[in-house]
Coordinates of C-alpha atoms and ligand atoms in Angstrom, one line a residue:
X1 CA 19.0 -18.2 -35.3
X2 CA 17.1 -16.2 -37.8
X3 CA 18.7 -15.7 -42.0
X4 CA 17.0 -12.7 -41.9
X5 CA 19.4 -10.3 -43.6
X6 CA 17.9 -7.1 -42.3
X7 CA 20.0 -5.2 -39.4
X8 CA 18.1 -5.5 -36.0
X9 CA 16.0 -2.8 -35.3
X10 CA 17.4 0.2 -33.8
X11 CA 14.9 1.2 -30.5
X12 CA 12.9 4.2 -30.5
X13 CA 12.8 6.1 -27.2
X14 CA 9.6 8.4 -26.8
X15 CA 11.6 11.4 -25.1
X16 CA 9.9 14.1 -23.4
X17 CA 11.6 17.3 -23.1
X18 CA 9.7 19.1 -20.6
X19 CA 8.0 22.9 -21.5
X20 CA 10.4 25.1 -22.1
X21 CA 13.0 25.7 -19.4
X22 CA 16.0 23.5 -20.3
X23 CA 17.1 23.1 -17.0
X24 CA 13.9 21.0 -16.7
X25 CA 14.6 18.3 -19.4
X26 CA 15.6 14.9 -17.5
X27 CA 19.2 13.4 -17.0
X28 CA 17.6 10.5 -18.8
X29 CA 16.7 12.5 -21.9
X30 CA 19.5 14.5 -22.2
X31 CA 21.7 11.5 -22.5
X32 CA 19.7 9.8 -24.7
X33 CA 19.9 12.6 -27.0
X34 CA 23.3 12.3 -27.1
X35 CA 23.6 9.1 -28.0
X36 CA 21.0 8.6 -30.7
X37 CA 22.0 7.9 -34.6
X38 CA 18.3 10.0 -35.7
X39 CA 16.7 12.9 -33.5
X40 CA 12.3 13.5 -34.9
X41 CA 11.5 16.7 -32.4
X42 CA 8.2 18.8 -32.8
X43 CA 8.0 22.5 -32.4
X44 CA 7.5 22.8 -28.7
X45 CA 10.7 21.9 -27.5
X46 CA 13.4 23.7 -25.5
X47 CA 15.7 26.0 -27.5
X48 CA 18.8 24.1 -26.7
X49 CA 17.3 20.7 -25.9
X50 CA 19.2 19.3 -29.1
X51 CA 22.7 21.2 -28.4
X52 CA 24.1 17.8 -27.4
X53 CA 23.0 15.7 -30.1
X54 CA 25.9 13.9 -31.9
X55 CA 27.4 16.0 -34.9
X56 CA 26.6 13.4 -37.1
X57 CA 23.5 12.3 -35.8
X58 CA 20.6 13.2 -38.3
X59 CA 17.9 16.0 -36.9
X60 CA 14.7 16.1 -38.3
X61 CA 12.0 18.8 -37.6
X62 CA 8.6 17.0 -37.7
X63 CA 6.8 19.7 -36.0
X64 CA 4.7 22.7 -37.0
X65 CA 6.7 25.7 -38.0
X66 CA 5.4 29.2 -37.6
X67 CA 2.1 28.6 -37.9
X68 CA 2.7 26.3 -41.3
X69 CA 1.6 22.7 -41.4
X70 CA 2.5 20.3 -39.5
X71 CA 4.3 16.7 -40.5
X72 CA 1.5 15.0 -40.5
X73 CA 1.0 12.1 -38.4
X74 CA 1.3 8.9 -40.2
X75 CA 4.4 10.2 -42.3
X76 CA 6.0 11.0 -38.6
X77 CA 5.5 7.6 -37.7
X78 CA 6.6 6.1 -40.4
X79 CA 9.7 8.1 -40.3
X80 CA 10.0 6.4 -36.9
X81 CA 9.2 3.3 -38.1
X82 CA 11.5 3.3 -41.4
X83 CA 14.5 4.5 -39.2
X84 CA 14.5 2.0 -36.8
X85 CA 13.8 -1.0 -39.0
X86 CA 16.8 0.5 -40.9
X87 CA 19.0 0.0 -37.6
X88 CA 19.3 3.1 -36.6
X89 CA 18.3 4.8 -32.8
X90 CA 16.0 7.3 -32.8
X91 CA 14.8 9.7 -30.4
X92 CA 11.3 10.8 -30.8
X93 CA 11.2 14.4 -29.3
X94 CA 8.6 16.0 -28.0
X95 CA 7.5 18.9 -25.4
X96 CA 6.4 18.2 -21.6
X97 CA 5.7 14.4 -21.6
X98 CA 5.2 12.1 -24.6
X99 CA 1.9 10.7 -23.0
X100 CA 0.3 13.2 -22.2
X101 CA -1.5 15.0 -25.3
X102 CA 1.6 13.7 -26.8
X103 CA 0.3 11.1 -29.1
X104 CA 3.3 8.7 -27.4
X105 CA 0.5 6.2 -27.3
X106 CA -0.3 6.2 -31.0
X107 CA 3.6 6.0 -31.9
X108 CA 4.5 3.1 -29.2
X109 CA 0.9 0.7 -30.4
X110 CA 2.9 1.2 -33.9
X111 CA 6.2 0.3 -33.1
X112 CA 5.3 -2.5 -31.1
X113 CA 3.0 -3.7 -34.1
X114 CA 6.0 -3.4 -36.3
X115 CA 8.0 -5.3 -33.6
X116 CA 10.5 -2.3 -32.8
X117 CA 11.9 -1.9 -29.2
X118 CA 10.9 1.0 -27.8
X119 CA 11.3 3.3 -24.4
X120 CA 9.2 5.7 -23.0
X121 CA 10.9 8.8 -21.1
X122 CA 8.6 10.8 -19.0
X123 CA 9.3 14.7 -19.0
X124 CA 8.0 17.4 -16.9
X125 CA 4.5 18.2 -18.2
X126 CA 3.2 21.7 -19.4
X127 CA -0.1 21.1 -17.4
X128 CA 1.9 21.2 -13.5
X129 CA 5.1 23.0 -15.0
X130 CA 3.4 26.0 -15.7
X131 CA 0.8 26.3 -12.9
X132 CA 4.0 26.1 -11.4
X133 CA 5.9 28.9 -12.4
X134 CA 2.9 30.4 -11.7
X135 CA 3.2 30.3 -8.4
X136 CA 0.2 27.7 -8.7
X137 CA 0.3 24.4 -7.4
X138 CA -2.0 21.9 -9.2
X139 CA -3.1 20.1 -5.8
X140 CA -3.3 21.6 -2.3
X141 CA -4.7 20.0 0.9
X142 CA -6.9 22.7 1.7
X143 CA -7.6 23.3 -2.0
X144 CA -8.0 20.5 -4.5
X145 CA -7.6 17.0 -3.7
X146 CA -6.9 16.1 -7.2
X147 CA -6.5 17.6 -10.9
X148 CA -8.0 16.5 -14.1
X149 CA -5.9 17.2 -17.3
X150 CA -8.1 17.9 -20.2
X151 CA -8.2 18.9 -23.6
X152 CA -9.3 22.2 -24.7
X153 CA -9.1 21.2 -28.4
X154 CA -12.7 19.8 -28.5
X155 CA -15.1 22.0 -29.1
X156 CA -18.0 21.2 -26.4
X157 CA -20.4 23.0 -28.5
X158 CA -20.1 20.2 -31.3
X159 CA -22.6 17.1 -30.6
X160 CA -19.2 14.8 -31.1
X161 CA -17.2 15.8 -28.6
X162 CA -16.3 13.2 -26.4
X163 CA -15.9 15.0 -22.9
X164 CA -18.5 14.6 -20.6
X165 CA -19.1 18.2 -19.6
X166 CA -21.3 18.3 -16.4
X167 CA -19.2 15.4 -15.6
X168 CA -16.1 17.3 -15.7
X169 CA -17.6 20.5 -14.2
X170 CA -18.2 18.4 -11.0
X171 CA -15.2 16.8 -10.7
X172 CA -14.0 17.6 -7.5
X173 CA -10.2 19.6 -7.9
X174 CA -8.2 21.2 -10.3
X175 CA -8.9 21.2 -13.9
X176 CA -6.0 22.2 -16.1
X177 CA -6.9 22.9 -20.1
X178 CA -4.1 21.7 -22.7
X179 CA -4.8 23.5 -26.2
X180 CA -7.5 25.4 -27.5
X181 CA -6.7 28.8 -25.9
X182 CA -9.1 30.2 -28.4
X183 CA -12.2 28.0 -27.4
X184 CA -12.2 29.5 -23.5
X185 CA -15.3 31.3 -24.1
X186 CA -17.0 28.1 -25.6
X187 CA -15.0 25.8 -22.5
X188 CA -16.3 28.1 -19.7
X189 CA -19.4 28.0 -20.7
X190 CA -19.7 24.8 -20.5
X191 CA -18.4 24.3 -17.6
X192 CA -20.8 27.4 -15.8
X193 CA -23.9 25.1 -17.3
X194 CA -22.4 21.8 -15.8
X195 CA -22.9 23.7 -12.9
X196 CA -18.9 24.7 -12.4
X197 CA -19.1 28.5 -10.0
X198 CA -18.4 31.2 -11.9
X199 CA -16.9 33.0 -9.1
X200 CA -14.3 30.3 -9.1
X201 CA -10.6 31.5 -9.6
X202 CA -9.0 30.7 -13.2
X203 CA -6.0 31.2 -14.3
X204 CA -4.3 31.4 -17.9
X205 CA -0.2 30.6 -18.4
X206 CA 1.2 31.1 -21.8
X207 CA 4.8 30.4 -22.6
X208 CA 5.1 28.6 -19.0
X209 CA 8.5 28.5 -17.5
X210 CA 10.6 30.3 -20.4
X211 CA 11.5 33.4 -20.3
X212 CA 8.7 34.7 -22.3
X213 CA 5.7 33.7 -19.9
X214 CA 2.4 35.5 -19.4
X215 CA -0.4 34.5 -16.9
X216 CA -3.7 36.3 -16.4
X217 CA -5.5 35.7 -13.6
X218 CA -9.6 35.9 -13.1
X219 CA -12.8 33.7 -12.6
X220 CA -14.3 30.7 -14.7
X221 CA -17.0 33.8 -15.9
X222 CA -14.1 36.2 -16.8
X223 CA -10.9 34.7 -17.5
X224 CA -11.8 33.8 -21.2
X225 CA -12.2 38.0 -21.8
X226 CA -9.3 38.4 -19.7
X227 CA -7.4 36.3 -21.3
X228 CA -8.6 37.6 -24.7
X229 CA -7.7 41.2 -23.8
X230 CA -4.3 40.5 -22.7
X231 CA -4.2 38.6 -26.0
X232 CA -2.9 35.5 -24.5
X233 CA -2.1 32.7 -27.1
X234 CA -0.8 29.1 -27.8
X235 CA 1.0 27.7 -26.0
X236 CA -1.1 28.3 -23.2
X237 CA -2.4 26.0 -20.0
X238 CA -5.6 27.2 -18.3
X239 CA -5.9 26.6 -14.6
X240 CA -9.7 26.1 -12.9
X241 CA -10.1 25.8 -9.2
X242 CA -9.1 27.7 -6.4
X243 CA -6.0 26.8 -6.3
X244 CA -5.5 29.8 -9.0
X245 CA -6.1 32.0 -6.2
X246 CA -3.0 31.1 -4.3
X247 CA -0.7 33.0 -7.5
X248 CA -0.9 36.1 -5.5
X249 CA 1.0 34.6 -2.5
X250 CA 3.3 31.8 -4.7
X251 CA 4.2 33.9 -7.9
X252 CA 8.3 33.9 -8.0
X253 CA 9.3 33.3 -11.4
X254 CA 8.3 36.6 -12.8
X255 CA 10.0 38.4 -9.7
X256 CA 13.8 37.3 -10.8
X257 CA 16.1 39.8 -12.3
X258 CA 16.1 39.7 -15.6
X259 CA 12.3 38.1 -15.7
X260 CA 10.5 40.0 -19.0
X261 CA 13.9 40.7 -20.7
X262 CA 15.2 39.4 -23.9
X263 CA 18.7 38.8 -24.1
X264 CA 20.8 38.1 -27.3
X265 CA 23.8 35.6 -26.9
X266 CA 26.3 36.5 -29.7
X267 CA 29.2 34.2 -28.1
X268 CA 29.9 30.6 -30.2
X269 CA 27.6 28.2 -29.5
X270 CA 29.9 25.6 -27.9
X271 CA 30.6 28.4 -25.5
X272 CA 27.4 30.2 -24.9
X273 CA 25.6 27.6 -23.1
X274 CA 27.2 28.5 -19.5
X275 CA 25.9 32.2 -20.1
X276 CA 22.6 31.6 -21.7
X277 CA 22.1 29.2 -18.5
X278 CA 23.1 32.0 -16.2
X279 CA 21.0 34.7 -18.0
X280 CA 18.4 32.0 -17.9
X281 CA 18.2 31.5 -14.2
X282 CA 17.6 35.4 -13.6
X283 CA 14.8 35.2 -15.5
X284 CA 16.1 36.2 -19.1
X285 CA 14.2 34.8 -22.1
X286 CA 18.3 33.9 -24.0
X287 CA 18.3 34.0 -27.8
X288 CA 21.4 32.2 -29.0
X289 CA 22.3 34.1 -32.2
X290 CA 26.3 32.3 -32.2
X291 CA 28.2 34.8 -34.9
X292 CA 31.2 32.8 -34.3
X293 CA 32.6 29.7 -34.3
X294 CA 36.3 28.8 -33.8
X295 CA 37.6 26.2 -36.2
X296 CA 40.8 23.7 -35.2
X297 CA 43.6 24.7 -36.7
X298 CA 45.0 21.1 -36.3
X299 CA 48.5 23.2 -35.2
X300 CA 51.6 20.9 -34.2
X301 CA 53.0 21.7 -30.8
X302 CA 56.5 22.8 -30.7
X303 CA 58.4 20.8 -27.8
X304 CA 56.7 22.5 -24.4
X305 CA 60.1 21.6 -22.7
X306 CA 61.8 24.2 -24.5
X307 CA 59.7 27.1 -23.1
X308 CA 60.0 29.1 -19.9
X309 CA 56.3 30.3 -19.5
X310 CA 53.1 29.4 -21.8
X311 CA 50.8 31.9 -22.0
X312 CA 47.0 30.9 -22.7
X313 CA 44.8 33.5 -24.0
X314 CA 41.1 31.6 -23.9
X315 CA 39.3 29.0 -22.4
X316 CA 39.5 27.2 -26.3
X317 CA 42.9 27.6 -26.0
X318 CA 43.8 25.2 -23.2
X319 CA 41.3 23.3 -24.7
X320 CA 43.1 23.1 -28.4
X321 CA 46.9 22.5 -27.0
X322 CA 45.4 19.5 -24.9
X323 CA 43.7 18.0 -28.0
X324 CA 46.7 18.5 -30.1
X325 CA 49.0 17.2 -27.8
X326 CA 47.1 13.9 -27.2
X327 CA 46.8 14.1 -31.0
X328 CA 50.2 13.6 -31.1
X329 CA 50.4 10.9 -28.4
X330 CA 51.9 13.4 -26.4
X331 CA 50.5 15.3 -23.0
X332 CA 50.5 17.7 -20.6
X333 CA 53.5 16.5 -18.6
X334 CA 55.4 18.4 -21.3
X335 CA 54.3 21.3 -19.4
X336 CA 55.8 20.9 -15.6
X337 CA 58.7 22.8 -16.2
X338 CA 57.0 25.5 -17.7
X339 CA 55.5 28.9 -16.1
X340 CA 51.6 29.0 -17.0
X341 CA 49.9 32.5 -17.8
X342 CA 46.1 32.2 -17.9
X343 CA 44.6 35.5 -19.2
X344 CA 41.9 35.6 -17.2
X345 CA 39.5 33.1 -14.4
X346 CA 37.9 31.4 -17.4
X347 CA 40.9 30.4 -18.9
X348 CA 42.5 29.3 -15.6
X349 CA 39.4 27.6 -14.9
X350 CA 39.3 25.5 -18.1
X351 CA 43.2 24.7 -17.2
X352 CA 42.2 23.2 -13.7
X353 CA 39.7 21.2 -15.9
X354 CA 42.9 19.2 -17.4
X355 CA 44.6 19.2 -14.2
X356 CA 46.9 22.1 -14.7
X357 CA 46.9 25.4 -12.1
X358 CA 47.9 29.1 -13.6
X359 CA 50.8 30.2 -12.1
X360 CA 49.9 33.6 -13.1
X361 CA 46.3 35.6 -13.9
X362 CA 46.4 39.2 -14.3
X363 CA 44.7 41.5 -12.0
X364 CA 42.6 42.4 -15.1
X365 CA 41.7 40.5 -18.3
X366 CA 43.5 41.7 -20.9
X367 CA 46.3 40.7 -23.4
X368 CA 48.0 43.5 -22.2
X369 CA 47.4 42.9 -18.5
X370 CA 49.1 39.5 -18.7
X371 CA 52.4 40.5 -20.3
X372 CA 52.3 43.5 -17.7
X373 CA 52.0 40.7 -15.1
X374 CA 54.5 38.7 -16.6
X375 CA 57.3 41.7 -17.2
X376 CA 56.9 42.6 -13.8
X377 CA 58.3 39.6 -12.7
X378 CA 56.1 37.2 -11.5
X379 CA 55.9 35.8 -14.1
X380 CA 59.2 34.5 -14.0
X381 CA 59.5 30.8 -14.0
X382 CA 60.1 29.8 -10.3
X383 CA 58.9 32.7 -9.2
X384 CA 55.7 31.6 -8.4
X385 CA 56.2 28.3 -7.2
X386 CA 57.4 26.8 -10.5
X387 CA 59.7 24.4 -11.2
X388 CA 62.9 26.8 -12.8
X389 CA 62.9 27.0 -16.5
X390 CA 64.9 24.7 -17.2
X391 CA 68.0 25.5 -15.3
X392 CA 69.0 29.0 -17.6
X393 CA 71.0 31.8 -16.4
X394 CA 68.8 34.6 -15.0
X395 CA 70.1 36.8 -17.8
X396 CA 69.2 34.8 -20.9
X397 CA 65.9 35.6 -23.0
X398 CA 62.9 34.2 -21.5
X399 CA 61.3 31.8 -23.8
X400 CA 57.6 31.9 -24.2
X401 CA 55.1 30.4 -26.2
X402 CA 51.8 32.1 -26.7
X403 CA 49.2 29.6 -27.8
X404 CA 46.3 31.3 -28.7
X405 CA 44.0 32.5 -31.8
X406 CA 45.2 32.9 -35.3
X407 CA 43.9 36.7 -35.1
X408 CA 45.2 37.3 -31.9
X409 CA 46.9 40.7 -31.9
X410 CA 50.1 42.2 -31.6
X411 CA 49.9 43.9 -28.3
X412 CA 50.8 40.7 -26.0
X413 CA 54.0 39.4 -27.9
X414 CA 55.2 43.2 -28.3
X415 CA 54.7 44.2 -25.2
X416 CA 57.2 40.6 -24.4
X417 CA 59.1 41.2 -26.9
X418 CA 60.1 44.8 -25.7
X419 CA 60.4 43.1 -22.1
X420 CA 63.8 41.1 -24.1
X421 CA 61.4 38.0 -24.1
X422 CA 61.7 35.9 -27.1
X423 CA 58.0 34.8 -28.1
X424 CA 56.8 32.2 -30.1
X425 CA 53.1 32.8 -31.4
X426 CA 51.7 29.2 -31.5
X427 CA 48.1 29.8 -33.7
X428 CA 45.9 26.7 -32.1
X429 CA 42.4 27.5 -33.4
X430 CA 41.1 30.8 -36.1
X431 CA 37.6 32.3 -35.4
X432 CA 35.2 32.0 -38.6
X433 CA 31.9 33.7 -39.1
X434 CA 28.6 31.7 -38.2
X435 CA 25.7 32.6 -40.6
X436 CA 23.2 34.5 -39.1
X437 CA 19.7 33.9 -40.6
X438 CA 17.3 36.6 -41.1
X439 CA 15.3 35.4 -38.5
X440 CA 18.1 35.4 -35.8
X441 CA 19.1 39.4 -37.1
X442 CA 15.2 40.1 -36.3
X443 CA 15.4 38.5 -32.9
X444 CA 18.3 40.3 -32.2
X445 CA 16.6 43.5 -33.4
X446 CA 13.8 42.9 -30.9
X447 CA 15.5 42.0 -28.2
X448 CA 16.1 44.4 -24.9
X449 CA 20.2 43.2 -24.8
X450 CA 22.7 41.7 -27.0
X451 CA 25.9 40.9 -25.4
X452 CA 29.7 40.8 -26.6
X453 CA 32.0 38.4 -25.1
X454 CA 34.5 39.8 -27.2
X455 CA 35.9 41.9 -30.3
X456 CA 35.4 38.9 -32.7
X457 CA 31.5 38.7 -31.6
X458 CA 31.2 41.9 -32.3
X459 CA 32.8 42.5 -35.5
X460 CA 31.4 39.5 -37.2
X461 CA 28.0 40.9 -36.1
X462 CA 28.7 43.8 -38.0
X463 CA 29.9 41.8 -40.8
X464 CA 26.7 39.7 -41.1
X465 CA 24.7 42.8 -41.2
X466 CA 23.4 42.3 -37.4
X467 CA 24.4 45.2 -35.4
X468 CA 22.0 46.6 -33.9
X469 CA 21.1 50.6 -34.4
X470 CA 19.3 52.8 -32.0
X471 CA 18.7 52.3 -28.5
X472 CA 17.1 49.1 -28.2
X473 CA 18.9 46.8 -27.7
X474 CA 21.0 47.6 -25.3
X475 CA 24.7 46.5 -26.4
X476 CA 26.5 44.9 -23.1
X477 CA 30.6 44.7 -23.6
X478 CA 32.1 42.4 -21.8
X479 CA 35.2 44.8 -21.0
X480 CA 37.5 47.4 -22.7
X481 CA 39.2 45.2 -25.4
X482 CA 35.5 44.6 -26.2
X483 CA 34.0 48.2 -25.5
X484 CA 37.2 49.0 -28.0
X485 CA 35.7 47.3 -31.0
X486 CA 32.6 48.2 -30.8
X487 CA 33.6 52.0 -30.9
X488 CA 35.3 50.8 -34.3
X489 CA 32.1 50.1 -35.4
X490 CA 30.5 53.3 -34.0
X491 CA 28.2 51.4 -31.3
X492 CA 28.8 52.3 -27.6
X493 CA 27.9 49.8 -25.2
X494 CA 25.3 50.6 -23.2
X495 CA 26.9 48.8 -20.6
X496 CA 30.8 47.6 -19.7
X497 CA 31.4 45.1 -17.2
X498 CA 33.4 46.3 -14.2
X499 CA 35.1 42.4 -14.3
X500 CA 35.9 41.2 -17.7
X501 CA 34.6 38.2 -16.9
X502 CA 31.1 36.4 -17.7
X503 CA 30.3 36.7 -13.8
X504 CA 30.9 40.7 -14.6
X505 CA 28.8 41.0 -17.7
X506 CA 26.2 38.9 -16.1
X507 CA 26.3 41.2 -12.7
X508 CA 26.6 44.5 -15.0
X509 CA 23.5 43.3 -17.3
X510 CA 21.8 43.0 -13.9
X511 CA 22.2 46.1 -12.5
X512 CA 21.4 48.0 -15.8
X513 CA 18.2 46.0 -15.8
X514 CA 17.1 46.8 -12.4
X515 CA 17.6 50.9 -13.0
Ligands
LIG1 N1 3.0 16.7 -24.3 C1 2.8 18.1 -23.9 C2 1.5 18.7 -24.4 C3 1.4 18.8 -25.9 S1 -0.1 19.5 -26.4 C4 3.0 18.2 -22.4 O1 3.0 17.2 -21.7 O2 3.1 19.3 -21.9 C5 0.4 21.2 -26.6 C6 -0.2 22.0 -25.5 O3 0.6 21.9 -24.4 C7 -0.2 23.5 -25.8 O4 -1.3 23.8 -26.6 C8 -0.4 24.1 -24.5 O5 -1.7 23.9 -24.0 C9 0.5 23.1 -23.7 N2 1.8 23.7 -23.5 C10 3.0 23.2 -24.0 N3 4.0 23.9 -23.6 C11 3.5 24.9 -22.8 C12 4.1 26.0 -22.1 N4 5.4 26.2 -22.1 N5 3.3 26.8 -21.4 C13 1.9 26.6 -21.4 N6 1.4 25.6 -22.1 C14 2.1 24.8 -22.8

């Protein structure tokens, strides 16, 4: 056994996050993410490809940051290298696949000289991802029976560079250019005097497989003035063979829904990720500009066996009286007796999550809707299936317990109150504001929609100097409560969903966009 007092190393794991489209970041790196003590990402990597990281785990940005400099290499590694000899796990982060133009190689010969562990996690590269997306598929029987991944960031005009250009020009398939957008004039060239046909297609993808993606189609002999017309830019893949030609039949990526619109998420974070996923799949570039976040009141449950019906007003509100209650050492088996009132199919959804079915869900998703639903009757515990409430006369007060939002309003327990119903307000979380950078209030700006899941997102929009004037963007409410606030704050939603749900908003947003 070794004396050494220094901890055992922690392991590295080269991660590759894939180019852009979160849904295309592997199981493998997702949960390693989650599990690591230090997260080094570069620039190029999904917007929420860190959302799961531990909330104590340490994130640091090692990449190049609006055009500024970039960490540079050997201070990245021996960030890598410092960590993990400290004990720690780190997750090197880095866009499409860490050895591939990724300088993996470079970081793994330097750990394994230092004697750290390390993994290596594949991700989906830039170079087939967004030929993809394209419609363009890298080989084809009839087309290219192989594909040659090359850098563009060598300038073949410069006696050192190190590709073999006549060489390359003959290879016989695909060619897909990493980097160097800018040198396409110099790179076609060169490939047109290695003896490359400059009648053969081309194609240029920029942003691949996000929201925000471009492609521009043409020859090897135009697609560097096409490209430079359309004022495509980094990052950008260019595609040589005819294989570019098949785009026209294969495109699909730009023909979904919301493909070419910008949509602001102003929900929390730890709930937006189930929209921005949804507005992601139609096509939507998603800006997550969270100007709320809901803080734990750490509330002590009253005895649940002393109520008749408990009414849930959010999704976070099941969530909080679970967590309180185990908190406790107690659980939801203090609930059987009781009548449940969900206020809408989000709410009863996250109940079902912990096991528990609503017994009642208004007909529309409002405070008010649910104590309408409950004075009319059904709400009446045994009424709906329920065990009684605890074996009182029909005539007594109903008890109920409304666990919900410190600033939840007065309309639900006076409407129950009125009804004879004898409420007790349980607050389980409060809503705070989340700072909203001046960067996030320009994206926001620019963007074609910004959507309000409810009163709070938008009022704390307004409150960090956010709200959008004009026309652009367009302000989508999620449903009168909603639509109500805004009007407070003199906006009118462009569009209301029909369904005060997220399935509504989402449908609503679509049909506004196709108009
Ligand atoms: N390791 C990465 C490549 C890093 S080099 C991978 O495997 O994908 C950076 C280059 O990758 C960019 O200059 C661009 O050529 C390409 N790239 C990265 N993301 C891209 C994207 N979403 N669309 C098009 N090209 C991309």
């Amino acid at each position: 056994m070794t004396q050494d007092p220094r901890p055992t190393p922690g392991t590295v794991y080269l991660v590759g996050a894939g180019p852009g489209d979160p849904g295309l970041m592997t199981a493998r790196a997702l949960e390693l993410i989650a599990a690591v003590d230090v997260v080094l990402y570069d620039a190029l990597i999904p917007a929420t490809a860190l959302d799961g990281a531990r909330p104590d785990a340490e994130l640091v940005d090692v990449g190049k940051r609006g055009g500024g400099a970039q960490v540079p290499q050997e201070t990245t590694e021996q960030l890598l290298v410092r960590h993990a000899l400290a004990g720690r796990s780190v997750a090197r982060v880095k866009g499409g696949d860490p050895f591939v133009f990724g300088r993996g190689g470079e970081e793994a010969a330097r750990l394994r000289a230092q004697g750290i562990p390390f993994e290596v996690v594949p991700g989906v590269t830039a170079g087939i991802a967004g030929p993809a997306y394209a419609g363009i598929p890298v080989t084809h029987r009839e087309h290219a029976p192989g594909v040659a991944f090359v850098t563009g960031h060598e300038n073949p005009d410069k006696p050192e560079s190190t590709i073999d250009w006549p060489g390359l020009a003959g290879f016989p398939g695909t060619l897909v250019f990493y980097m160097g957008v800018r040198r396409l004039p110099q790179i076609t060239a060169s490939l047109i005097g290695g003896g490359r046909s400059a009648d053969e297609p081309a194609a240029v993808v920029q942003s691949g497989t996000v929201g925000g993606q471009r492609v521009v189609t043409g020859t090897v002999g135009t697609i560097a003035e096409v490209a430079s017309e359309a004022g495509i830019a980094a990052p950008a893949v260019t595609v040589v063979g005819s294989v570019a030609s098949l785009r026209d039949e294969l495109r699909w990526f730009e023909d979904r829904p919301l493909f070419g619109r910008t949509v602001a998420v102003t929900r929390a974070r730890a709930q937006a990720s189930g929209l921005a996923r949804r507005l992601r799949a139609l096509g939507a570039e998603v800006i997550e500009t969270p100007t709320i976040r809901t803080r734990s009141l750490a509330a002590t449950v009253p005895p649940l066996g002393a109520f008749d019906v408990i009414a849930l007003t959010s999704p976070n509100g099941v969530r909080e009286l679970v967590a309180s209650l185990l908190r406790d050492d107690r659980d939801v088996r203090e609930l059987h007796a009781a009548t449940i009132a969900a206020v809408g199919p989000g709410t009863a959804r996250v109940l079902r999550e912990v096991g528990l079915r609503a017994d009642v869900v208004p007909e529309t998703f409002t405070g008010e809707a649910l104590a309408a639903a409950l004075t009319a009757g059904d709400g009446r515990a045994g009424a709906t299936g329920a065990p009684d409430g605890g074996g009182r006369g029909a005539s007594a007060p109903r008890r109920v317990l409304l666990a919900r939002a410190a600033t939840g309003g007065s309309a639900l327990p006076d409407v129950l109150r009125a009804a004879g119903d004898e409420v007790t307000e349980l607050a389980l979380y409060e809503t705070v504001a989340e700072p909203l950078s001046d960067a996030a209030r320009e994206q926001i700006a620019a963007a074609d929609y910004v959507t309000f899941t409810s009163a709070s997102t938008a009022t704390f929009l307004a409150q960090a100097g956010g709200m959008p004037t004009g026309d652009r963007p367009r302000p989508v409410s999620i449903g009168p409560v909603t639509t109500a606030a805004l009007s407070e704050l003199r906006v009118t939603p462009a569009v209301e969903a029909a369904e005060a749900t997220i399935d509504g908003l989402v449908a609503a947003l679509v049909a506004d966009a196709s108009d």
